[in-house]
Amino acid sequence: MLWSQLLALCAVALASASPLAERYTTLRKRHSWDAPPRGWEFHSIPNAGEVIELRIGLRQGRVDELISSLYEVSEPGHQRYGKHLSKAQVDALAAPHADSVAAVEAWLAHHGVASESVALREAWMVARVTVAQAESMLDTTYAVFHHSESASSVLRTMRYSLPAELDAHIDVMAPTTHFGTVRSMKKEKFEAVGELGSVVDIGKLNCETNVTVSCLRDLYRTKDYVPAAADNVLGVVGYVDEWANYVDLEDFLSVFRPDEAQSSFETVLVHGGVNDQSKPGDEANLDIQYTIGISAPTKNVYYSTGGLASEYKPDSLSPTNTNEPYLDWLEFILAQDEIPQTITTSYGDHEQTVPYDYAVRVCTEFAKLGARGSTVLFASGDFGVGGTNATNCLANDGSNEIVFQPMFPASCPYVTTVGGTTGVVERAASFSGGGFSNYFPAPEYQAQITADYVSTLGDMYKGLYNASGRGFPDIAAQAENFLIVLNETVGSIDGTSASSPTAAGVISLVNDYLLSTNRAPLGFLNPLIYKNAWAFNDITNGTNPGCGTDGFSAMAGWDPVTGLGTPDFKRLQALVDKVY
């Protein structure tokens, strides 16, 4: 069916809808697309009686105070530095006002949603409703859309509105217009280089062309450190049919980290996630093999999150996929009494494909993790300033202009974003994602340093990027020629999906150092490191071309290719000794 036919059906459906009560008749459009985001196409119309889980992000009562607290506990020299908030304290700051709860409950009741079908989960209200009810509530029409590249099919809508009366009470609704693919940040697929038994003498491997755990431990100066904290945890977040394999890890460690050959990890299933050991994933194996390879014997946890790919299991009431992976994982982890001190994620989307209200709410959820003392790292992306050709860089606002394409959540100011480097004498990896957000302004901790970089550009790329936006990445790490084990075969893989777990391994060791000496973990890292760039190896060579341009250039100080540089563990130890 053509998209125009679906629009016609939308008009018929809306015209035949029952009139709303007077208090709900004034509607305000929250978000809309002119056409399905690039890569997505209309597939089918769902059954009107299909039951979906509608997630309502209630306005959080004291969110400004939450963000202030995040910065205070993360700012060296502040009297609250290192005094991270408890779960109860974060929940109290994020709790919706009672008026918001009552207003939304009344709206749901008006649409015939039974009270037993509604649950309040912290600042989220979740209602089980039929597609027909959701369409009436949001003045829209749902459809099933398919993304051929990722083989994902989801239930979404092209636009939605809410009663003006609810403007002050609701941040975001899901599932609605977020068509995220949650793509892995690996530049190249796994390329086999030999059977496991053929790669034995790692001493003969050249770190310029074959990156191993030993290479990284030497380069970032962690080899002499022995972790000692029993309560330190490193979390690895996985999505889209990616499962970390225990046997492959055992084989990997036996060759590349034999002194920790008995180390393993725990798998936690989130929102329908699975743990299929018969189908190991190259992304999942890359992440867990290198976080453990660097941080062992630190406890590692792999979160297998249900989401957008073929792992979705329909049932008789919900035959189509309504999952929102980022929100699903965030809701789970923020409900836990204890969370990992370090968390790495190697997935993301082009920022422009994420509705603004959705991005802001998800970013705020990441802020909660930082406030509770977790360092949250994200890969910066593998598309340079936006894409391998101009077609990948077209704006989706109807103008079809070529613009640089920042990544999300990499552009969120409350996470630490990791770009890519290559070579023993490090230089920027050409695919290292970097640039400036179109959604989030440069936060205070980096505003001057990003402005200084922009001033060096003059009129270069004017109009292609947001000169006042949050700059990323924040730091960098190796990103090319990583050797991993997949199905008992040794192979190579590239991408900032290697950089983020590598940096997380190093940061986890810093957290171990702090915890083992009865000090608080790092938590939100950025306010500390932007004032202490000396703790990183400055990368001054390389560019990140894309969108038909040469991209940005690495240079002395911060740059939107490699950030502040790559971590030096011994200098980071000296830094925390100085500020704690």
Coordinates of C-alpha atoms in Angstrom, one line a residue:
M1 CA 0.0 0.0 0.0
L2 CA 1.3 3.4 -0.9
W3 CA 1.9 6.0 1.9
S4 CA -0.7 8.3 0.3
Q5 CA -3.3 5.5 0.8
L6 CA -2.5 5.3 4.4
L7 CA -2.9 9.0 4.8
A8 CA -6.4 8.7 3.3
L9 CA -7.2 6.0 5.8
C10 CA -6.0 8.2 8.6
A11 CA -8.4 11.0 7.5
V12 CA -11.3 8.5 7.4
A13 CA -10.5 7.1 10.8
L14 CA -10.2 10.6 12.4
A15 CA -13.3 11.9 10.8
S16 CA -15.3 8.9 12.2
A17 CA -13.9 9.2 15.7
S18 CA -16.3 10.0 18.6
P19 CA -16.2 13.7 19.7
L20 CA -14.0 14.3 22.7
A21 CA -15.2 15.9 25.8
E22 CA -15.0 19.7 25.8
R23 CA -11.9 19.8 28.0
Y24 CA -10.0 17.6 25.6
T25 CA -11.0 19.2 22.3
T26 CA -8.2 21.7 22.0
L27 CA -5.3 19.6 20.6
R28 CA -1.6 20.5 20.1
K29 CA 0.6 18.6 17.8
R30 CA 3.6 17.2 19.7
H31 CA 5.6 15.7 16.8
S32 CA 5.1 14.7 13.2
W33 CA 7.1 13.4 10.2
D34 CA 6.3 14.4 6.6
A35 CA 7.4 10.9 5.5
P36 CA 8.7 7.8 7.2
P37 CA 12.3 8.4 8.4
R38 CA 14.9 7.2 5.9
G39 CA 15.1 3.4 5.7
W40 CA 11.6 2.8 7.0
E41 CA 8.6 2.0 4.8
F42 CA 4.9 1.4 5.4
H43 CA 4.1 -2.3 5.8
S44 CA 0.6 -2.8 7.0
I45 CA -2.3 -1.6 9.2
P46 CA -2.6 -3.2 12.6
N47 CA -5.8 -4.7 14.0
A48 CA -7.8 -2.0 15.8
G49 CA -8.3 -4.4 18.8
E50 CA -4.6 -5.2 19.2
V51 CA -3.4 -4.4 22.7
I52 CA -0.3 -2.2 23.1
E53 CA 1.6 -0.9 26.1
L54 CA 1.4 2.9 25.9
R55 CA 4.1 4.6 27.9
I56 CA 3.4 8.1 29.2
G57 CA 6.4 10.1 30.4
L58 CA 4.9 12.3 33.1
R59 CA 6.5 15.7 33.7
Q60 CA 9.1 15.3 36.4
G61 CA 8.4 17.6 39.3
R62 CA 11.9 18.7 40.3
V63 CA 14.0 17.9 37.2
D64 CA 15.9 21.2 37.3
E65 CA 17.0 20.3 40.9
L66 CA 18.0 16.8 39.7
I67 CA 20.3 18.3 37.0
S68 CA 21.7 20.8 39.5
S69 CA 22.4 17.9 41.9
L70 CA 24.1 15.9 39.1
Y71 CA 26.5 18.8 38.4
E72 CA 27.2 19.5 42.1
V73 CA 28.1 15.9 42.9
S74 CA 30.3 15.8 39.7
E75 CA 32.1 19.1 40.0
P76 CA 35.6 18.9 41.6
G77 CA 35.8 21.4 44.4
H78 CA 32.1 21.5 45.2
Q79 CA 31.2 20.6 48.7
R80 CA 28.9 17.8 47.4
Y81 CA 31.5 16.3 45.0
G82 CA 31.4 12.5 45.1
K83 CA 28.3 12.5 47.4
H84 CA 26.1 10.7 44.9
L85 CA 22.4 10.5 45.3
S86 CA 20.6 7.3 46.4
K87 CA 17.9 5.8 44.3
A88 CA 15.3 7.2 46.8
Q89 CA 16.7 10.7 46.4
V90 CA 16.7 10.5 42.6
D91 CA 13.2 9.1 42.6
A92 CA 12.0 11.9 44.8
L93 CA 13.4 14.6 42.5
A94 CA 12.0 12.9 39.4
A95 CA 8.5 12.1 40.9
P96 CA 5.6 13.6 38.9
H97 CA 3.4 16.1 40.7
A98 CA 0.1 14.7 42.0
D99 CA -1.8 17.0 39.7
S100 CA -0.1 15.5 36.7
V101 CA -1.0 11.9 37.8
A102 CA -4.6 12.9 38.4
A103 CA -4.9 14.8 35.0
V104 CA -3.5 11.9 33.0
E105 CA -5.6 9.3 34.9
A106 CA -8.8 11.4 34.1
W107 CA -7.8 11.5 30.4
L108 CA -7.3 7.8 30.3
A109 CA -10.6 7.2 32.1
H110 CA -12.4 9.4 29.5
H111 CA -11.1 7.1 26.8
G112 CA -12.4 4.1 28.5
V113 CA -9.1 2.8 29.9
A114 CA -9.8 0.7 33.0
S115 CA -7.9 1.6 36.1
E116 CA -6.6 -1.9 36.4
S117 CA -4.9 -1.5 33.0
V118 CA -2.9 1.5 34.3
A119 CA 0.3 1.3 36.3
L120 CA 2.4 4.1 37.7
R121 CA 6.2 3.3 37.5
E122 CA 8.1 6.2 39.0
A123 CA 7.7 9.1 36.5
W124 CA 6.1 6.8 33.9
M125 CA 2.5 5.8 33.6
V126 CA 2.0 2.7 31.5
A127 CA -1.4 1.9 30.1
R128 CA -2.5 -1.2 28.2
V129 CA -4.8 0.0 25.6
T130 CA -6.1 -1.1 22.2
V131 CA -4.7 0.5 19.0
A132 CA -8.1 2.1 18.5
Q133 CA -8.0 3.7 21.9
A134 CA -4.5 5.0 21.4
E135 CA -5.5 6.5 18.0
S136 CA -8.4 8.3 19.6
M137 CA -6.3 9.5 22.5
L138 CA -3.5 10.8 20.3
D139 CA -5.6 12.0 17.3
T140 CA -3.6 9.7 15.0
T141 CA -3.4 6.4 13.1
Y142 CA -0.9 3.7 13.8
A143 CA 0.8 1.5 11.2
V144 CA 3.4 -1.3 11.1
F145 CA 6.6 0.0 9.5
H146 CA 9.5 -2.1 8.2
H147 CA 13.3 -1.4 8.1
S148 CA 14.9 -3.7 5.6
E149 CA 18.5 -3.1 6.6
S150 CA 18.0 -4.1 10.2
A151 CA 15.0 -6.5 9.5
S152 CA 13.0 -4.6 12.1
S153 CA 9.3 -4.1 12.1
V154 CA 7.6 -1.8 14.6
L155 CA 4.3 -0.3 15.4
R156 CA 4.6 3.5 15.1
T157 CA 2.7 6.6 14.0
M158 CA 3.7 9.5 11.8
R159 CA 2.3 12.2 14.0
Y160 CA 0.5 12.6 17.4
S161 CA -1.3 15.3 19.3
L162 CA -2.3 15.8 22.9
P163 CA -5.0 17.9 24.6
A164 CA -3.6 21.3 25.4
E165 CA -4.7 20.7 29.0
L166 CA -2.1 18.0 29.3
D167 CA 0.8 20.1 28.0
A168 CA 2.2 20.8 31.5
H169 CA 1.8 17.2 32.5
I170 CA 3.3 15.0 29.8
D171 CA 6.9 15.0 28.4
V172 CA 6.6 12.3 25.8
M173 CA 4.4 9.4 24.6
A174 CA 5.7 6.0 23.4
P175 CA 5.4 4.2 21.1
T176 CA 4.6 7.1 18.7
T177 CA 7.1 8.7 16.3
H178 CA 10.5 7.4 17.4
F179 CA 11.7 5.1 14.6
G180 CA 15.1 4.2 16.1
T181 CA 17.1 1.4 14.7
V182 CA 19.5 1.3 17.7
R183 CA 22.4 0.5 15.3
S184 CA 25.6 -1.0 16.4
M185 CA 28.7 1.3 16.1
K186 CA 30.9 -1.3 14.3
K187 CA 32.4 0.1 11.1
E188 CA 33.1 -3.3 9.5
K189 CA 31.7 -6.7 10.1
F190 CA 33.7 -9.5 11.6
E191 CA 36.5 -10.6 9.2
A192 CA 38.0 -14.0 10.0
V193 CA 41.8 -14.2 10.2
G194 CA 42.3 -17.8 11.3
E195 CA 41.1 -20.7 13.4
L196 CA 41.6 -20.3 17.2
G197 CA 44.5 -22.8 17.3
S198 CA 46.4 -20.9 14.6
V199 CA 46.8 -17.7 16.6
V200 CA 48.9 -18.7 19.6
D201 CA 52.0 -16.6 19.7
I202 CA 50.5 -13.2 20.4
G203 CA 54.0 -11.9 21.0
K204 CA 54.5 -11.9 17.3
L205 CA 51.4 -9.8 16.6
N206 CA 52.0 -6.2 15.6
C207 CA 49.8 -3.8 17.6
E208 CA 49.7 -1.5 14.5
T209 CA 47.7 -4.1 12.5
N210 CA 46.3 -6.4 15.2
V211 CA 44.9 -4.8 18.4
T212 CA 44.8 -7.1 21.4
V213 CA 44.1 -6.7 25.1
S214 CA 47.9 -6.7 25.7
C215 CA 48.3 -3.8 23.2
L216 CA 45.6 -1.7 25.0
R217 CA 46.9 -2.5 28.5
D218 CA 50.3 -1.3 27.4
L219 CA 49.1 1.8 25.5
Y220 CA 46.8 3.0 28.3
R221 CA 49.1 1.9 31.1
T222 CA 46.8 -0.5 33.0
K223 CA 49.0 -3.6 32.9
D224 CA 50.5 -3.2 36.3
Y225 CA 47.3 -2.6 38.2
V226 CA 45.5 -5.4 40.0
P227 CA 41.8 -4.8 40.7
A228 CA 40.9 -5.2 44.4
A229 CA 37.4 -3.8 45.0
A230 CA 34.8 -6.5 45.5
D231 CA 31.8 -4.2 44.8
N232 CA 33.0 -2.8 41.5
V233 CA 30.8 -3.6 38.5
L234 CA 31.1 -2.9 34.8
G235 CA 27.9 -3.1 32.8
V236 CA 27.6 -3.7 29.0
V237 CA 24.3 -2.9 27.4
G238 CA 23.3 -5.0 24.4
Y239 CA 20.5 -4.8 21.9
V240 CA 19.2 -6.2 18.6
D241 CA 20.0 -9.9 18.4
E242 CA 23.4 -9.6 20.0
W243 CA 24.3 -12.2 22.6
A244 CA 27.7 -12.5 24.3
N245 CA 29.0 -16.0 24.3
Y246 CA 30.6 -17.7 27.3
V247 CA 32.7 -20.2 25.3
D248 CA 34.0 -17.6 23.0
L249 CA 35.1 -15.5 26.0
E250 CA 36.8 -18.5 27.5
D251 CA 38.7 -19.1 24.3
F252 CA 39.5 -15.4 23.9
L253 CA 40.9 -15.2 27.4
S254 CA 42.9 -18.4 27.1
V255 CA 44.8 -16.8 24.2
F256 CA 44.8 -13.1 25.0
R257 CA 44.5 -12.9 28.8
P258 CA 45.5 -16.3 30.1
D259 CA 46.1 -15.0 33.6
E260 CA 42.4 -14.3 33.8
A261 CA 41.2 -17.4 31.9
Q262 CA 38.6 -18.2 34.5
S263 CA 36.9 -14.8 34.4
S264 CA 33.3 -14.7 33.1
F265 CA 30.2 -12.5 33.1
E266 CA 26.6 -12.5 34.2
T267 CA 23.8 -12.1 31.7
V268 CA 20.7 -10.1 32.8
L269 CA 17.6 -10.3 30.6
V270 CA 15.7 -7.0 30.1
H271 CA 12.2 -6.6 28.7
G272 CA 12.1 -9.7 26.7
G273 CA 15.8 -10.0 26.0
V274 CA 17.2 -13.5 25.4
N275 CA 20.5 -15.3 25.9
D276 CA 20.9 -17.5 22.8
Q277 CA 24.3 -19.1 23.3
S278 CA 24.0 -20.8 19.9
K279 CA 24.1 -17.5 18.1
P280 CA 27.0 -15.4 19.4
G281 CA 27.1 -11.8 18.1
D282 CA 30.3 -10.1 17.0
E283 CA 29.2 -6.8 18.7
A284 CA 28.4 -8.5 21.9
N285 CA 31.5 -10.6 21.9
L286 CA 33.7 -7.5 21.1
D287 CA 32.2 -5.6 24.0
I288 CA 32.4 -8.3 26.7
Q289 CA 35.8 -9.7 25.6
Y290 CA 37.5 -6.3 25.8
T291 CA 35.7 -5.0 28.9
I292 CA 36.7 -8.2 30.7
G293 CA 40.1 -8.3 29.0
I294 CA 41.0 -4.9 30.5
S295 CA 39.1 -4.9 33.8
A296 CA 39.3 -8.6 35.0
P297 CA 38.7 -9.8 37.6
T298 CA 36.1 -7.0 38.0
K299 CA 32.6 -8.2 37.8
N300 CA 31.0 -7.7 34.4
V301 CA 27.3 -7.8 33.6
Y302 CA 25.9 -8.1 30.1
Y303 CA 22.3 -6.7 29.7
S304 CA 20.5 -8.4 26.8
T305 CA 17.7 -6.0 26.0
G306 CA 14.6 -6.9 24.0
G307 CA 14.1 -4.5 21.1
L308 CA 13.7 -3.9 17.5
A309 CA 15.0 -7.0 15.7
S310 CA 13.9 -10.6 15.2
E311 CA 14.1 -11.4 18.9
Y312 CA 10.7 -9.8 19.4
K313 CA 8.2 -12.5 20.3
P314 CA 4.6 -11.6 19.5
D315 CA 1.6 -12.9 21.4
S316 CA -2.1 -13.1 20.6
L317 CA -2.8 -9.7 22.0
S318 CA 0.3 -7.9 20.8
P319 CA 1.4 -9.3 17.4
T320 CA 3.5 -6.3 16.5
N321 CA 6.5 -4.8 18.1
T322 CA 5.9 -1.7 20.3
N323 CA 9.3 -1.9 22.2
E324 CA 11.3 1.2 22.9
P325 CA 14.8 -0.3 23.7
Y326 CA 16.4 2.7 25.4
L327 CA 13.4 3.4 27.5
D328 CA 13.0 -0.3 28.3
W329 CA 16.6 -0.6 29.5
L330 CA 16.5 2.7 31.4
E331 CA 13.3 1.8 33.2
F332 CA 14.9 -1.5 34.3
I333 CA 18.2 -0.2 35.4
L334 CA 16.9 2.8 37.3
A335 CA 14.5 0.5 39.2
Q336 CA 17.5 -1.4 40.6
D337 CA 18.8 -0.5 44.1
E338 CA 22.4 -1.1 43.0
I339 CA 23.7 -0.1 39.6
P340 CA 27.1 -0.6 37.9
Q341 CA 29.7 2.1 38.5
T342 CA 30.6 2.0 34.8
I343 CA 28.3 1.4 31.9
T344 CA 29.1 1.1 28.2
T345 CA 26.8 1.1 25.2
S346 CA 27.9 0.8 21.5
Y347 CA 24.7 1.7 19.8
G348 CA 23.0 4.9 18.6
D349 CA 20.9 6.7 15.9
H350 CA 21.2 9.8 13.8
E351 CA 20.0 12.5 16.1
Q352 CA 17.6 13.9 13.6
T353 CA 15.7 10.6 13.5
V354 CA 14.9 10.9 17.2
P355 CA 12.0 13.2 18.1
Y356 CA 13.2 16.1 20.2
D357 CA 10.9 15.4 23.2
Y358 CA 12.0 11.8 23.2
A359 CA 15.7 12.6 23.1
V360 CA 15.4 15.1 25.9
R361 CA 13.5 12.7 28.2
V362 CA 15.9 9.8 27.4
C363 CA 18.9 12.1 28.1
T364 CA 17.4 13.1 31.4
E365 CA 17.1 9.4 32.3
F366 CA 20.9 9.0 31.7
A367 CA 21.4 12.0 34.0
K368 CA 19.8 10.0 36.8
L369 CA 22.4 7.3 36.4
G370 CA 25.2 9.9 36.7
A371 CA 23.6 11.4 39.7
R372 CA 23.6 7.9 41.3
G373 CA 27.3 7.5 40.7
S374 CA 27.6 5.7 37.4
T375 CA 29.9 6.7 34.5
V376 CA 27.9 6.2 31.3
L377 CA 29.8 5.9 28.1
F378 CA 28.6 5.8 24.5
A379 CA 30.3 5.1 21.2
S380 CA 30.4 8.3 19.1
G381 CA 29.5 6.6 15.8
D382 CA 31.3 5.4 12.7
F383 CA 30.2 7.9 10.1
G384 CA 32.6 10.7 10.6
V385 CA 30.6 14.0 10.5
G386 CA 27.5 12.2 9.2
G387 CA 27.9 9.7 6.4
T388 CA 30.0 8.2 3.7
N389 CA 28.3 10.2 1.0
A390 CA 26.0 13.3 0.7
T391 CA 22.9 11.1 0.4
N392 CA 23.4 10.0 4.0
C393 CA 23.5 13.6 5.1
L394 CA 20.2 14.9 3.9
A395 CA 18.1 16.8 6.4
N396 CA 14.8 15.2 7.2
D397 CA 12.9 18.5 7.8
G398 CA 11.7 18.6 4.2
S399 CA 14.5 20.8 2.9
N400 CA 16.7 17.9 1.8
E401 CA 19.7 20.1 2.4
I402 CA 23.1 18.5 3.2
V403 CA 24.0 18.9 6.8
F404 CA 26.3 17.1 9.2
Q405 CA 24.6 14.3 11.2
P406 CA 25.3 14.1 15.0
M407 CA 24.5 10.9 16.7
F408 CA 22.2 10.2 19.7
P409 CA 22.6 9.4 22.6
A410 CA 26.2 10.4 21.8
S411 CA 25.0 14.0 21.7
C412 CA 23.4 13.9 25.2
P413 CA 25.4 16.2 27.6
Y414 CA 25.0 13.8 30.5
V415 CA 27.0 10.9 29.0
T416 CA 30.7 10.5 28.1
T417 CA 31.0 9.9 24.4
V418 CA 34.0 7.9 23.0
G419 CA 35.5 8.5 19.6
G420 CA 38.0 6.4 17.7
T421 CA 41.8 6.3 17.2
T422 CA 44.2 4.0 15.4
G423 CA 47.9 3.3 15.3
V424 CA 50.5 2.7 18.0
V425 CA 51.3 6.4 17.6
E426 CA 47.7 7.4 17.9
R427 CA 45.8 9.4 15.3
A428 CA 42.1 9.8 14.7
A429 CA 40.3 7.0 13.0
S430 CA 38.8 8.4 9.8
F431 CA 35.3 7.1 10.7
S432 CA 35.3 8.5 14.2
G433 CA 31.9 10.1 14.8
G434 CA 32.0 13.7 16.0
G435 CA 30.4 17.1 15.7
F436 CA 27.8 19.2 17.4
S437 CA 24.3 18.5 18.6
N438 CA 21.3 20.2 17.0
Y439 CA 19.2 19.5 20.1
F440 CA 21.4 20.2 23.1
P441 CA 23.4 23.4 23.6
A442 CA 27.0 23.2 24.8
P443 CA 26.9 22.6 28.5
E444 CA 28.9 24.8 30.8
Y445 CA 31.7 22.3 31.4
Q446 CA 32.7 22.4 27.7
A447 CA 31.2 25.7 26.4
Q448 CA 34.5 27.6 26.3
I449 CA 36.6 24.8 24.9
T450 CA 34.1 24.0 22.1
A451 CA 33.8 27.7 21.3
D452 CA 37.6 27.9 21.0
Y453 CA 37.6 25.1 18.5
V454 CA 34.7 26.6 16.5
S455 CA 36.7 29.9 16.3
T456 CA 39.5 28.1 14.4
L457 CA 37.0 27.0 11.7
G458 CA 36.0 30.5 10.6
D459 CA 33.4 30.2 7.8
M460 CA 34.4 26.6 7.0
Y461 CA 31.3 24.4 7.0
K462 CA 29.0 27.3 7.9
G463 CA 25.4 26.1 7.9
L464 CA 26.4 22.4 8.1
Y465 CA 26.6 22.2 11.8
N466 CA 25.3 23.9 15.0
A467 CA 28.3 26.0 16.3
S468 CA 26.7 26.4 19.7
G469 CA 25.7 22.8 20.2
R470 CA 27.0 20.2 22.6
G471 CA 30.3 19.0 21.1
F472 CA 31.2 15.3 21.0
P473 CA 33.1 13.0 21.5
D474 CA 34.5 13.8 24.9
I475 CA 37.3 11.2 24.8
A476 CA 38.6 8.5 22.5
A477 CA 40.2 5.1 22.4
Q478 CA 41.5 2.6 19.8
A479 CA 38.9 1.6 17.2
E480 CA 40.6 -0.5 14.4
N481 CA 41.8 -4.0 13.9
F482 CA 40.5 -5.5 17.2
L483 CA 41.0 -9.3 17.3
I484 CA 38.0 -11.1 18.8
V485 CA 36.8 -14.7 19.0
L486 CA 33.5 -15.6 17.3
N487 CA 32.4 -19.2 16.9
E488 CA 35.9 -20.4 17.8
T489 CA 37.4 -18.3 15.0
V490 CA 39.7 -15.3 15.5
G491 CA 38.8 -12.3 13.4
S492 CA 39.1 -8.6 13.2
I493 CA 36.6 -5.8 13.7
D494 CA 36.6 -2.0 13.6
G495 CA 34.4 0.7 15.0
T496 CA 33.9 3.0 17.9
S497 CA 32.0 0.0 19.3
A498 CA 35.5 -1.1 20.2
S499 CA 36.4 2.3 21.6
S500 CA 33.6 2.6 24.1
P501 CA 34.2 -0.8 25.9
T502 CA 38.0 -0.1 25.8
A503 CA 37.5 3.2 27.6
A504 CA 35.0 1.7 29.9
G505 CA 37.5 -0.9 30.9
V506 CA 40.1 1.7 31.8
I507 CA 37.5 3.9 33.7
S508 CA 36.3 0.8 35.6
L509 CA 39.8 0.3 36.9
V510 CA 39.9 3.9 38.1
N511 CA 36.6 3.2 39.9
D512 CA 38.2 0.1 41.4
Y513 CA 41.1 2.2 42.6
L514 CA 38.7 4.6 44.3
L515 CA 36.4 2.0 45.8
S516 CA 39.3 -0.1 47.1
T517 CA 40.5 2.9 49.0
N518 CA 37.0 3.7 50.4
R519 CA 36.3 6.6 48.1
A520 CA 33.3 7.3 45.9
P521 CA 33.3 6.2 42.3
L522 CA 33.7 8.8 39.5
G523 CA 30.1 9.1 38.5
F524 CA 29.4 11.6 35.7
L525 CA 32.9 12.1 34.3
N526 CA 32.7 15.2 32.1
P527 CA 32.9 18.1 34.6
L528 CA 36.1 16.5 36.0
I529 CA 37.9 15.7 32.8
Y530 CA 37.2 19.0 30.9
K531 CA 39.1 20.7 33.8
N532 CA 41.9 18.2 33.7
A533 CA 42.6 17.3 30.1
W534 CA 46.2 16.5 31.1
A535 CA 45.0 13.1 32.2
F536 CA 44.5 12.1 28.6
N537 CA 46.8 11.6 25.6
D538 CA 46.0 14.5 23.3
I539 CA 45.5 13.4 19.7
T540 CA 46.5 16.0 17.1
N541 CA 46.4 14.2 13.8
G542 CA 43.6 12.9 11.6
T543 CA 40.2 14.0 10.4
N544 CA 36.6 12.5 10.3
P545 CA 35.4 13.0 6.7
G546 CA 31.8 12.6 5.6
C547 CA 28.9 14.3 3.8
G548 CA 31.2 15.1 0.9
T549 CA 33.7 17.0 3.1
D550 CA 37.0 16.4 4.8
G551 CA 35.2 16.7 8.1
F552 CA 36.7 18.2 11.3
S553 CA 40.4 18.0 12.2
A554 CA 42.1 16.7 15.3
M555 CA 44.2 19.3 16.9
A556 CA 45.8 20.3 20.2
G557 CA 43.2 20.3 23.0
W558 CA 39.6 19.2 22.5
D559 CA 38.3 18.5 19.0
P560 CA 35.1 16.9 17.6
V561 CA 37.1 13.9 16.3
T562 CA 38.9 12.5 19.4
G563 CA 37.6 14.8 22.2
L564 CA 40.2 15.4 24.9
G565 CA 42.2 12.3 23.8
T566 CA 42.7 8.8 25.0
P567 CA 42.9 7.7 28.7
D568 CA 46.2 7.3 30.6
F569 CA 45.4 5.2 33.6
K570 CA 48.3 6.3 35.7
R571 CA 47.6 10.0 35.1
L572 CA 43.9 9.3 35.9
Q573 CA 45.0 7.7 39.2
A574 CA 47.0 10.9 40.0
L575 CA 44.1 13.0 39.1
V576 CA 41.6 11.3 41.4
D577 CA 44.3 11.4 44.2
K578 CA 44.4 15.1 43.6
V579 CA 40.7 15.9 43.7
Y580 CA 39.4 13.3 46.2

